[in-house]
PDB file of C-alpha atoms in Angstrom:
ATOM      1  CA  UNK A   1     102.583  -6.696 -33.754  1.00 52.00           C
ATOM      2  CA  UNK A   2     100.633  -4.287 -36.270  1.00 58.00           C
ATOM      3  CA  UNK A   3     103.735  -4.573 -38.273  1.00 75.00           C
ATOM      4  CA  UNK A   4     102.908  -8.895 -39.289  1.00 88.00           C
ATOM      5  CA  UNK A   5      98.730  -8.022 -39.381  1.00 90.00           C
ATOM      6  CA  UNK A   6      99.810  -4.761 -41.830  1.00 87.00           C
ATOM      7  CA  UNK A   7     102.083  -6.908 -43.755  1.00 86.00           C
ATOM      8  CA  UNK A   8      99.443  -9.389 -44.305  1.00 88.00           C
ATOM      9  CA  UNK A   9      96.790  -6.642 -45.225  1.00 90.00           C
ATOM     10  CA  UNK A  10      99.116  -4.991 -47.552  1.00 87.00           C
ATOM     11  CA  UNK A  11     100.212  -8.385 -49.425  1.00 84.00           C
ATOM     12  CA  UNK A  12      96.620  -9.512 -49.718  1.00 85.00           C
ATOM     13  CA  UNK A  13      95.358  -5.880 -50.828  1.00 86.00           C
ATOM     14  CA  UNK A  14      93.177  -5.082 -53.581  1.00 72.00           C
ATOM     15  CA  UNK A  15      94.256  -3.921 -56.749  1.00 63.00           C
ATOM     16  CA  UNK A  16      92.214  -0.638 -56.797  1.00 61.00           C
ATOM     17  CA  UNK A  17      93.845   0.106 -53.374  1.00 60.00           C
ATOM     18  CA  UNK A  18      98.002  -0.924 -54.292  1.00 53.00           C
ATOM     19  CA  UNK A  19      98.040   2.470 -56.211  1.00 47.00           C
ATOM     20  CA  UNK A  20      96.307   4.140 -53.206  1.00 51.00           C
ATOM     21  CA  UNK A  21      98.794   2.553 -51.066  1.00 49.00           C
ATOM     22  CA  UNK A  22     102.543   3.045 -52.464  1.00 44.00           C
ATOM     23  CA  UNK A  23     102.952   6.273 -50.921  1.00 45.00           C
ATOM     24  CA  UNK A  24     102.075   4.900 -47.240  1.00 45.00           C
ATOM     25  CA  UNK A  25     105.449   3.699 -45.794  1.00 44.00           C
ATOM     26  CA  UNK A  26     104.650   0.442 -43.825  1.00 45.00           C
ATOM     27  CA  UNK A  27     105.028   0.815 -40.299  1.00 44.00           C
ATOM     28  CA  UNK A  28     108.337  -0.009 -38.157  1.00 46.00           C
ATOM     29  CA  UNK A  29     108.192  -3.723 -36.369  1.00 46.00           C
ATOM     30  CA  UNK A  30     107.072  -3.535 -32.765  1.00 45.00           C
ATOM     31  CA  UNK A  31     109.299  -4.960 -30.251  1.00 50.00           C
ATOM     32  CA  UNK A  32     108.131  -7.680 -28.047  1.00 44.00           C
ATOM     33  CA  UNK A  33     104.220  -6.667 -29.383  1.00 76.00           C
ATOM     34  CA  UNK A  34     101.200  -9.096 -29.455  1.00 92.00           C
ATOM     35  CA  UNK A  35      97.749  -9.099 -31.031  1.00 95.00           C
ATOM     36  CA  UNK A  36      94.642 -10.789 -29.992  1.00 97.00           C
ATOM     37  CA  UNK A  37      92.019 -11.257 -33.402  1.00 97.00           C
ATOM     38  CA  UNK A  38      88.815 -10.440 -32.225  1.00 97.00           C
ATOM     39  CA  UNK A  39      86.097 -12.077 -34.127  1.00 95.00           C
ATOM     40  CA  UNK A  40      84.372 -15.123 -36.150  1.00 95.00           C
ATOM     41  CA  UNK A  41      86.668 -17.952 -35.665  1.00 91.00           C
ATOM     42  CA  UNK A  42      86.276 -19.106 -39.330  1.00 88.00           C
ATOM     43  CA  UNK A  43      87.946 -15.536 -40.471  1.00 93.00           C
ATOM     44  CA  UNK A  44      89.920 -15.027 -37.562  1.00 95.00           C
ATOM     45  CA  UNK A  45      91.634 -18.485 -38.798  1.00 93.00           C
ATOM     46  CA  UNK A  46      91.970 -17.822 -42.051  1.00 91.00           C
ATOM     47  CA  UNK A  47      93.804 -14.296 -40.713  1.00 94.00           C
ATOM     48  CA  UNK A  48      96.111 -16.764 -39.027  1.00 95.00           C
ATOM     49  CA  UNK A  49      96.979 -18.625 -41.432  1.00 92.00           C
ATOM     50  CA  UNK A  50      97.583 -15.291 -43.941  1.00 91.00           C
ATOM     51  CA  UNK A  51      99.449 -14.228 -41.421  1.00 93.00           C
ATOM     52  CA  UNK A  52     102.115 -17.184 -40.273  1.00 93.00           C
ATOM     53  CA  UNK A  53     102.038 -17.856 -44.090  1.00 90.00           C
ATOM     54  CA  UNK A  54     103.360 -13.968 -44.722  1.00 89.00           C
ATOM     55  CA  UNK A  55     105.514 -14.000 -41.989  1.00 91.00           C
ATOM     56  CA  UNK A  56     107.771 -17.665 -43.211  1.00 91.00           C
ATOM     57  CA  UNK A  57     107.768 -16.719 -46.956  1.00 87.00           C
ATOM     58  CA  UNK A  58     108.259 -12.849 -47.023  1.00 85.00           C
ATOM     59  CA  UNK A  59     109.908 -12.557 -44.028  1.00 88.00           C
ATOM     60  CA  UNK A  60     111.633 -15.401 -43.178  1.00 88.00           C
ATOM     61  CA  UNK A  61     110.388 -16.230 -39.674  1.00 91.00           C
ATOM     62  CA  UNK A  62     110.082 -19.700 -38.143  1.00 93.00           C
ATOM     63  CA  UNK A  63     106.296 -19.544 -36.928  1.00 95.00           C
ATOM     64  CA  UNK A  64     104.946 -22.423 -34.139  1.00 96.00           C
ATOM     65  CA  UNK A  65     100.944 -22.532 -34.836  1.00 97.00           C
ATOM     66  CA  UNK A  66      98.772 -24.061 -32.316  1.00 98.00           C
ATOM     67  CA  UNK A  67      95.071 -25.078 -33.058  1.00 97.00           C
ATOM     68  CA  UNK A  68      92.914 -27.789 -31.763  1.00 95.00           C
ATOM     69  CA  UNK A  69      91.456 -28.762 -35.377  1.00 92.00           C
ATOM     70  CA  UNK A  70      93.557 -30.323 -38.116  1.00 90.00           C
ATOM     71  CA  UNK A  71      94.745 -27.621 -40.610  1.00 86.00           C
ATOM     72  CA  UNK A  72      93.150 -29.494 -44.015  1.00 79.00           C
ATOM     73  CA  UNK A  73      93.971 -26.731 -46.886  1.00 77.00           C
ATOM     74  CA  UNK A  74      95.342 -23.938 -46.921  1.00 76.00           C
ATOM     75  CA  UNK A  75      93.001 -20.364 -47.533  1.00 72.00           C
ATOM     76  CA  UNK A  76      91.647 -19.845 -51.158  1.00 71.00           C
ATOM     77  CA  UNK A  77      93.567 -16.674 -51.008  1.00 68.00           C
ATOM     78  CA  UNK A  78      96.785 -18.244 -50.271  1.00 70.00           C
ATOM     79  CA  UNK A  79      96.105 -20.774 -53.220  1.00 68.00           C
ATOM     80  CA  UNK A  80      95.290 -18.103 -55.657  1.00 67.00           C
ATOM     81  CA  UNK A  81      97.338 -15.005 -54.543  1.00 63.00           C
ATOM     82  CA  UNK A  82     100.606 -17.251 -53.801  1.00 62.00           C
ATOM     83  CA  UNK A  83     100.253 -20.399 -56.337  1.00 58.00           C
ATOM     84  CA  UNK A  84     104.301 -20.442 -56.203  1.00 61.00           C
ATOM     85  CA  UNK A  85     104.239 -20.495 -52.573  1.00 72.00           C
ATOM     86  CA  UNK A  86     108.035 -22.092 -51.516  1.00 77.00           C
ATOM     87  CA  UNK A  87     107.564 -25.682 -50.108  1.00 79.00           C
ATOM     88  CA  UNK A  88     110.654 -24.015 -48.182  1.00 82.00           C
ATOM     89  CA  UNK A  89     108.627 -21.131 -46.820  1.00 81.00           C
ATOM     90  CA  UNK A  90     105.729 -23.641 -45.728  1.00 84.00           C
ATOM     91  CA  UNK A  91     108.411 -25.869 -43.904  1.00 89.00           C
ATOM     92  CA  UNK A  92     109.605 -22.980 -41.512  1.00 92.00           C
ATOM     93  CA  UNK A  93     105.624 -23.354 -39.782  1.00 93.00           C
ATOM     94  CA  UNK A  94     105.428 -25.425 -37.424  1.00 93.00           C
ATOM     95  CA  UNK A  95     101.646 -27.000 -36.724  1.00 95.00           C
ATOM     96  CA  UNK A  96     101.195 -28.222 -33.087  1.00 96.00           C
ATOM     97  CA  UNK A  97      97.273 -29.831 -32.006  1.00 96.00           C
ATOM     98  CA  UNK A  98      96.907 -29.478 -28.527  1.00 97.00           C
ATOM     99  CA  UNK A  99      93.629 -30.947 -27.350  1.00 95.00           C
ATOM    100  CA  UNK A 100      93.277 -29.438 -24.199  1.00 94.00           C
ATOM    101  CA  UNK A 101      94.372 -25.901 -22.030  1.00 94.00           C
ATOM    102  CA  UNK A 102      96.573 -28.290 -20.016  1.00 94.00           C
ATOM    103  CA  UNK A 103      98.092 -29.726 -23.409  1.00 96.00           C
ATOM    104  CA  UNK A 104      98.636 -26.009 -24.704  1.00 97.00           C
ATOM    105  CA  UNK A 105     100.431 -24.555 -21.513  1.00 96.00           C
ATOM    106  CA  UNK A 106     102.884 -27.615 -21.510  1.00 95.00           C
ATOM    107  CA  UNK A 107     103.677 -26.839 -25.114  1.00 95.00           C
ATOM    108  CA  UNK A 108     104.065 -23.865 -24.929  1.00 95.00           C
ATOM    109  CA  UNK A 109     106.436 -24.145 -21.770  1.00 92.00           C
ATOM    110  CA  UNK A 110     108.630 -26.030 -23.505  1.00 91.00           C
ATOM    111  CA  UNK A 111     109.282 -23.931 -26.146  1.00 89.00           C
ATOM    112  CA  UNK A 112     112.754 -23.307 -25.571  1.00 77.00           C
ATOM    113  CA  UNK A 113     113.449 -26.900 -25.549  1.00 76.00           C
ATOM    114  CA  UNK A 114     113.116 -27.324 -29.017  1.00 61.00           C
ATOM    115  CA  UNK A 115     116.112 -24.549 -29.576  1.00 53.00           C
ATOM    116  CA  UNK A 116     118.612 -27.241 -28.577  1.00 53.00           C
ATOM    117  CA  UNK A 117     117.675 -28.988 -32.140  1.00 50.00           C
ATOM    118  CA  UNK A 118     116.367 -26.556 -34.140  1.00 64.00           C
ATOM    119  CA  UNK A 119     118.939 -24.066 -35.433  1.00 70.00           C
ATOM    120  CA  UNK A 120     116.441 -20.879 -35.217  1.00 80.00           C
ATOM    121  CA  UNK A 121     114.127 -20.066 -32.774  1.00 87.00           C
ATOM    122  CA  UNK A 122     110.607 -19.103 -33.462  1.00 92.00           C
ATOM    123  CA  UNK A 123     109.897 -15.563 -33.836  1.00 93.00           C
ATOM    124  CA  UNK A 124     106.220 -15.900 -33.980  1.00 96.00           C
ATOM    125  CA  UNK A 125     103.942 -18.014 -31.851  1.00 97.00           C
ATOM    126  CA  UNK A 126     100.195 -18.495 -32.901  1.00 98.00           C
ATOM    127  CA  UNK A 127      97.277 -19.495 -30.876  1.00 98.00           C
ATOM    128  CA  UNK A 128      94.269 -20.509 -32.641  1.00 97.00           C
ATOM    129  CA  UNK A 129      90.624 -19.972 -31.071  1.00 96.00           C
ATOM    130  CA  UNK A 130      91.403 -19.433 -27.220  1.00 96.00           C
ATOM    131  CA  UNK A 131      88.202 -20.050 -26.136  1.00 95.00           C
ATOM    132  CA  UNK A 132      88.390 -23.469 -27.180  1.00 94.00           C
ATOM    133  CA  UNK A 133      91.104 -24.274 -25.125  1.00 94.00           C
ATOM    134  CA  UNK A 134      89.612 -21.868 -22.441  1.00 91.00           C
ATOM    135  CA  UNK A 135      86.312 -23.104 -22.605  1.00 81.00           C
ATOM    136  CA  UNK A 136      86.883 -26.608 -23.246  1.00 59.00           C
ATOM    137  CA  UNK A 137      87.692 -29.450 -20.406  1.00 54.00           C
ATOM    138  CA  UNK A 138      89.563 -28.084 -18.537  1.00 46.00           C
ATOM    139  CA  UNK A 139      89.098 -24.673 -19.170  1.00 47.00           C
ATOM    140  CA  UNK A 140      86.024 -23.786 -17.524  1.00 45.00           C
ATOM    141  CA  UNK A 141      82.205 -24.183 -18.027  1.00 42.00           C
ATOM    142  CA  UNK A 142      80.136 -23.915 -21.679  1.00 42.00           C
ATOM    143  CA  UNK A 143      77.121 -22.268 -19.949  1.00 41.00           C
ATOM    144  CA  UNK A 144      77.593 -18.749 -19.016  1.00 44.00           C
ATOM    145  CA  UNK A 145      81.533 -17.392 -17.043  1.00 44.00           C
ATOM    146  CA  UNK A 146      83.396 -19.196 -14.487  1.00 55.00           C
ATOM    147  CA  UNK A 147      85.737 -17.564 -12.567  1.00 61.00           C
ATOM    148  CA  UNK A 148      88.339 -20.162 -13.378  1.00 84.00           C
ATOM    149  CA  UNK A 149      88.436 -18.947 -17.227  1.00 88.00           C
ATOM    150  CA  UNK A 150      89.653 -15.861 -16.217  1.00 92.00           C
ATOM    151  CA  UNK A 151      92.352 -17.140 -14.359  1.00 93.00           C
ATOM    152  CA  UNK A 152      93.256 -19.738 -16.540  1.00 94.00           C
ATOM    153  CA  UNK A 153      93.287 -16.614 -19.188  1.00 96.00           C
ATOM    154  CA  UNK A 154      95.273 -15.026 -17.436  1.00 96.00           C
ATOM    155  CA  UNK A 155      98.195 -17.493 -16.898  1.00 95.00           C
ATOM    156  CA  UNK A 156      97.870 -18.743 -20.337  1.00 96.00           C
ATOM    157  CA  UNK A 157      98.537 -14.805 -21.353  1.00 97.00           C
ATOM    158  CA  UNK A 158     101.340 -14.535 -18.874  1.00 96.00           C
ATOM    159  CA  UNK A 159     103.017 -17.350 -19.813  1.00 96.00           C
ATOM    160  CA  UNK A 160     103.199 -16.756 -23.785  1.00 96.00           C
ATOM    161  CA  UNK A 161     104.338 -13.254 -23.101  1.00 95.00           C
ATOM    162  CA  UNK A 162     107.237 -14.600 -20.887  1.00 94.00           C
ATOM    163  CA  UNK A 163     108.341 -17.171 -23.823  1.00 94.00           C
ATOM    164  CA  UNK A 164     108.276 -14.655 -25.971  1.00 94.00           C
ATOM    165  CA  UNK A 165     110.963 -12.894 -23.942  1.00 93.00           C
ATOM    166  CA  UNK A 166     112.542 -15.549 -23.119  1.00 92.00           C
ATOM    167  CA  UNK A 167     112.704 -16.431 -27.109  1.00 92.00           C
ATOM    168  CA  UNK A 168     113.737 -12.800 -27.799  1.00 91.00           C
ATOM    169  CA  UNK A 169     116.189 -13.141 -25.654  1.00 90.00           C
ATOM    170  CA  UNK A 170     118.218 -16.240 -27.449  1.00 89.00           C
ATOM    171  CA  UNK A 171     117.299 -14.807 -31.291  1.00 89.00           C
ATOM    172  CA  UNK A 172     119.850 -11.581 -30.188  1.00 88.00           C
ATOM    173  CA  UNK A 173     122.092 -13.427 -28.967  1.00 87.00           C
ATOM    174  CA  UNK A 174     122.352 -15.572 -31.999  1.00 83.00           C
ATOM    175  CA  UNK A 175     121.782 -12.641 -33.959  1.00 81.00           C
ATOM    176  CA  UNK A 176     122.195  -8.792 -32.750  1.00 75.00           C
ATOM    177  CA  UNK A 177     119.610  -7.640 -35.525  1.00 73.00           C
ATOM    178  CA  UNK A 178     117.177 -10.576 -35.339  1.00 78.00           C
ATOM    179  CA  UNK A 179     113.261  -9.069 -34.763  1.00 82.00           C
ATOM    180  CA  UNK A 180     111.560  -9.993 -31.256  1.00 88.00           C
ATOM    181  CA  UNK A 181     109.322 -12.892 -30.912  1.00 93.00           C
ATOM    182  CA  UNK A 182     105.849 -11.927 -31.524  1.00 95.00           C
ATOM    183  CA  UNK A 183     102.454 -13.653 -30.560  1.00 97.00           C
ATOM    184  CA  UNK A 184      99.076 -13.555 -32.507  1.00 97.00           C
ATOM    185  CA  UNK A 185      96.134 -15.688 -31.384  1.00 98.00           C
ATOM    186  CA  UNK A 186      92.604 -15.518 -31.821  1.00 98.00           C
ATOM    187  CA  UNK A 187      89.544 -15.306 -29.950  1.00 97.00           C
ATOM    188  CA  UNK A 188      85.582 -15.294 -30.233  1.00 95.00           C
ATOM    189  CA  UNK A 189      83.802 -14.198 -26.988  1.00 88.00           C
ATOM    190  CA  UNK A 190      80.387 -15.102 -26.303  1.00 77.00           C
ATOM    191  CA  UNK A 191      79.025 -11.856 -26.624  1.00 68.00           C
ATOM    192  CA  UNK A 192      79.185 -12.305 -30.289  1.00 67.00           C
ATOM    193  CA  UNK A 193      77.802 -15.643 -30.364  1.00 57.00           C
ATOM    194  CA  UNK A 194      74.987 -14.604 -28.251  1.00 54.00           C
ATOM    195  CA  UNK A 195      75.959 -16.982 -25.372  1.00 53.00           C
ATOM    196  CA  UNK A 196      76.956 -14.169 -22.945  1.00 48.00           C
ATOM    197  CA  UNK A 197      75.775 -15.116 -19.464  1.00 46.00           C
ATOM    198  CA  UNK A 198      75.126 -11.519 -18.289  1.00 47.00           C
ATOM    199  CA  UNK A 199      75.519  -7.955 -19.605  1.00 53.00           C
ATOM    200  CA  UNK A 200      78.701  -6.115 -19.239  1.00 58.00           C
ATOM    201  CA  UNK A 201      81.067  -7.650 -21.904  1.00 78.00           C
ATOM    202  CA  UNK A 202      82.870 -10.835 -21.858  1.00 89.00           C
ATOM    203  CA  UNK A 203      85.334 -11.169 -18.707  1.00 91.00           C
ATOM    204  CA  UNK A 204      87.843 -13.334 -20.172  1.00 93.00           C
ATOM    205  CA  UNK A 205      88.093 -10.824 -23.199  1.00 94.00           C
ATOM    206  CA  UNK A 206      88.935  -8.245 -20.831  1.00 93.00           C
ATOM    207  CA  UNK A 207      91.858 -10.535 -18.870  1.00 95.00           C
ATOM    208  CA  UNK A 208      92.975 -10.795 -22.755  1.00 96.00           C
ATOM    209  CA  UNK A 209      93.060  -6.991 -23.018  1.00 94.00           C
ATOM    210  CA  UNK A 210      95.873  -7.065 -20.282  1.00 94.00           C
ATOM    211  CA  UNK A 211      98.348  -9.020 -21.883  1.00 95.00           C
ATOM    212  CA  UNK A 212      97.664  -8.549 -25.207  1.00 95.00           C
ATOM    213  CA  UNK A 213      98.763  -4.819 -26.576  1.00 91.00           C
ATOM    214  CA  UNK A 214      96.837  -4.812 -29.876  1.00 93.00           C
ATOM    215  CA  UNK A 215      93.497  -5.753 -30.487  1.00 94.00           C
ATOM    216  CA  UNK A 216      92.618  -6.549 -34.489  1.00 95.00           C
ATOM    217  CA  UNK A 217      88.509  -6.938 -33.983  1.00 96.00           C
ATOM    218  CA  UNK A 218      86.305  -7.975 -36.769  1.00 97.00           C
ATOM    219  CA  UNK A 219      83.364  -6.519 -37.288  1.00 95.00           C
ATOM    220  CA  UNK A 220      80.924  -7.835 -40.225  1.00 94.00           C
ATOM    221  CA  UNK A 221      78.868  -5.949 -42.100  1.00 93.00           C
ATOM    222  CA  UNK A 222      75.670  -6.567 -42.608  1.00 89.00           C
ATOM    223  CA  UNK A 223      74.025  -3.694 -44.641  1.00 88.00           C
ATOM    224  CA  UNK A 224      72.295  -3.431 -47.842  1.00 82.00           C
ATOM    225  CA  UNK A 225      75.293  -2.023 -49.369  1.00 79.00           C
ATOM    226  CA  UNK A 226      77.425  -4.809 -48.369  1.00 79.00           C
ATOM    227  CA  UNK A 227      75.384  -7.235 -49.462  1.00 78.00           C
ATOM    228  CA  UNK A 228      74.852  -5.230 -53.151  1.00 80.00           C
ATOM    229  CA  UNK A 229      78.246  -5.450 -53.811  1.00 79.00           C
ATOM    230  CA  UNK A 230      77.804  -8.531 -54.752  1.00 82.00           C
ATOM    231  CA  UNK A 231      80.574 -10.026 -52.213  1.00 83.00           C
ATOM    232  CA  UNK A 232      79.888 -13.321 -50.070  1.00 86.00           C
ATOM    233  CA  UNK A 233      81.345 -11.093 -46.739  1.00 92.00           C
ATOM    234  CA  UNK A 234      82.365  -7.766 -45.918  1.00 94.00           C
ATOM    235  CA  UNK A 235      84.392  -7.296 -42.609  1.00 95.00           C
ATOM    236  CA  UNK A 236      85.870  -4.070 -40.994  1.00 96.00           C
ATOM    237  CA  UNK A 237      88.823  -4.485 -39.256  1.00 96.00           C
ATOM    238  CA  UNK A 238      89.871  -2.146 -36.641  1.00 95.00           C
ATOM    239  CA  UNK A 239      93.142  -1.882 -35.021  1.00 93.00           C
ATOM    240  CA  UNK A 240      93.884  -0.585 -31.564  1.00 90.00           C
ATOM    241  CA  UNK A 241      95.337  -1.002 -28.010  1.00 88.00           C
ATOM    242  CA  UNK A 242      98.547   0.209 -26.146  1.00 83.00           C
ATOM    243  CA  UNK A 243     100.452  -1.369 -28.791  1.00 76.00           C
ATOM    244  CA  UNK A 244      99.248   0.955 -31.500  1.00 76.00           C
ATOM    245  CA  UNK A 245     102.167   3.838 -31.856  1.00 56.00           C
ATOM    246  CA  UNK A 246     101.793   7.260 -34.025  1.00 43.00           C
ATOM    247  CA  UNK A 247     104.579   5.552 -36.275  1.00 43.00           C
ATOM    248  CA  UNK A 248     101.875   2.704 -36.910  1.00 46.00           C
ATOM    249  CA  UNK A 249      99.247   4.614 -37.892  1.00 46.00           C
ATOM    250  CA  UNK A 250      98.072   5.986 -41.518  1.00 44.00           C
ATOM    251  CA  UNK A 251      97.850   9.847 -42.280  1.00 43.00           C
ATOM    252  CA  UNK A 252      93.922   9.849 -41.420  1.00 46.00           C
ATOM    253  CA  UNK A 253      95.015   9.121 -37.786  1.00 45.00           C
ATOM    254  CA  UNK A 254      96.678  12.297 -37.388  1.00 44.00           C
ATOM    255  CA  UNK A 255      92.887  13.967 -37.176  1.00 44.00           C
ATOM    256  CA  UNK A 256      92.010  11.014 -34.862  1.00 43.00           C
ATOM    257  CA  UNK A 257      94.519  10.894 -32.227  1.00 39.00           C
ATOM    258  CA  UNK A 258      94.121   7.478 -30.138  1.00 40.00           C
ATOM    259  CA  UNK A 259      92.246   5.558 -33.138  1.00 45.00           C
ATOM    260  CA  UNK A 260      94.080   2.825 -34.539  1.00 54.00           C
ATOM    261  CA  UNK A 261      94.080   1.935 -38.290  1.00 82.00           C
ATOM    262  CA  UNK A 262      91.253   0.522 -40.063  1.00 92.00           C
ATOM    263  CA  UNK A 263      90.786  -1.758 -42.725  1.00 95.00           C
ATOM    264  CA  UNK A 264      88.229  -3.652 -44.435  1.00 94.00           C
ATOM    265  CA  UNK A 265      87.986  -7.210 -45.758  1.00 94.00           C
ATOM    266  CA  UNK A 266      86.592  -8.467 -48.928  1.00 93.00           C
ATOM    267  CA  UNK A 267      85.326 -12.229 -49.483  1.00 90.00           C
ATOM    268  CA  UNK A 268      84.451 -12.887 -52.791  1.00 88.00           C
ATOM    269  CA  UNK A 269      82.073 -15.462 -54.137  1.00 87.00           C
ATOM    270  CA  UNK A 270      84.905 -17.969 -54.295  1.00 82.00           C
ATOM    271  CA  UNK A 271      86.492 -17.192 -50.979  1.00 82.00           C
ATOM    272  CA  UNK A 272      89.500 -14.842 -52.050  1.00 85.00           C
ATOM    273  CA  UNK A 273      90.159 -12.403 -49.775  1.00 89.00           C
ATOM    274  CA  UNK A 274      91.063  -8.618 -50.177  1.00 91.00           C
ATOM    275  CA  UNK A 275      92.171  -6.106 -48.295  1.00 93.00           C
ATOM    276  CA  UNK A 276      91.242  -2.321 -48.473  1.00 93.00           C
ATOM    277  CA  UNK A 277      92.575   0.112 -46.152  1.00 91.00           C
ATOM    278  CA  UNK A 278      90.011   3.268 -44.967  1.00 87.00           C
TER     279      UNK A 278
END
């Protein structure tokens, strides 16, 4: 999945670091990969949306979003870095609003039916903010865990990963060299909101873990230096998990063996976004 995130990063890259960056080849695709966004749902969205946006226009993949809240614009970023963006490229995303967990797994469960009409398959599936749907109605309690998130993580997780084979499956056999179907979704646990019922980590973050083979976390940064810069945010980004290969990784990884890559995010003032890689 690093290969859609990377893509994003590298399209949405500063200036300063493009020259830094044309000798770093960009990393193979990973088959059948998925990434869970770790952070701030307000970033982790606009991420999303970078990222189903990169994949339809420079890529060419049909993308299904899901998100409980209305998509109302599009990210500054997008509207300044891509003003000729293809009304084309936009129509091969797919927006779905499913209110509820129960809503979502039906959805996504009937993926496949929609390949009967639709002449291409998706090859990316997006869930936005999981712990709406998982902490919603339906999805367990708003004060503190309940054992029934975890399972209702858990068979959400399973059953994206199986469409995703399933949708892998009928892209090669429409097309031998079609790209697997990939899944990126978000999620903001409560021990970075501060509403963590007890020490230890988040539980439902750690079903995630299972399932999902990269983890893109976001990080903010808070320091003096940050704030000096005269930016509205700084975020580091830091890539990892089982999915994270030696072929995805930059030449500083080969002194840090098991460390995935890591990037930082710029927000200006005005909300553009910009990528650096460290």
């Amino acid at each position: 999945m690093t290969d859609i995130l990377t893509s994003v990063f590298r399209t949405f890259m500063s200036q300063t670091d493009v020259r830094k960056d044309l000798g770093v080849t960009p990393p193979p695709p990973t088959p059948r990969s998925s990434a869970l966004v770790v952070g701030e749902h307000s970033v982790s969205r606009s991420v999303l949306l970078l990222a189903a946006v990169t994949a339809a226009s420079e890529m060419g993949m049909r993308v299904m979003f899901f998100t409980q809240t209305q998509i109302q614009s599009l990210p500054v970023s997008l509207q300044k870095c891509v003003p000729s963006l293809s009304p084309e490229s936009l129509k091969k995303i797919k927006f779905s609003y499913p209110r509820t967990v129960e809503e979502l797994l039906q959805q996504v469960a009937s993926l496949h039916e929609s390949t009967n009409t639709s002449p291409t398959p998706p090859s990316l599936i997006i869930v936005d903010r999981l712990e709406g749907y998982l902490r919603g109605p339906g999805g367990g309690s708003h004060s503190g865990f309940h054992p029934g998130e975890q399972s209702c993580a858990a068979h959400l997780s399973a059953l994206l990963c199986d469409s995703a084979a399933f949708l892998t499956r009928l892209l090669k056999q429409r097309s031998s060299s079609s790209s697997p179907c990939r899944i990126i979704a978000s999620f903001q646990s409560e021990v970075d909101t501060g509403n963590a019922g007890r020490e230890g980590g988040d539980p439902v973050l750690d079903v995630l873990d299972r399932y999902f083979q990269v983890r893109c976390t976001l990080d903010r940064d808070r320091s003096y230096e940050a704030a000096a810069a005269g930016l509205r945010e700084v975020w580091h980004i830091y890539l990892s998990g089982t999915g994270i290969t030696e072929a995805s990784c930059t030449k500083d990884c080969e002194d840090r063996p098991g460390v995935g890559q890591e990037w930082q995010l710029l927000i200006s003032p005005d909300g553009l976004m910009e990528f650096k890689l460290v």
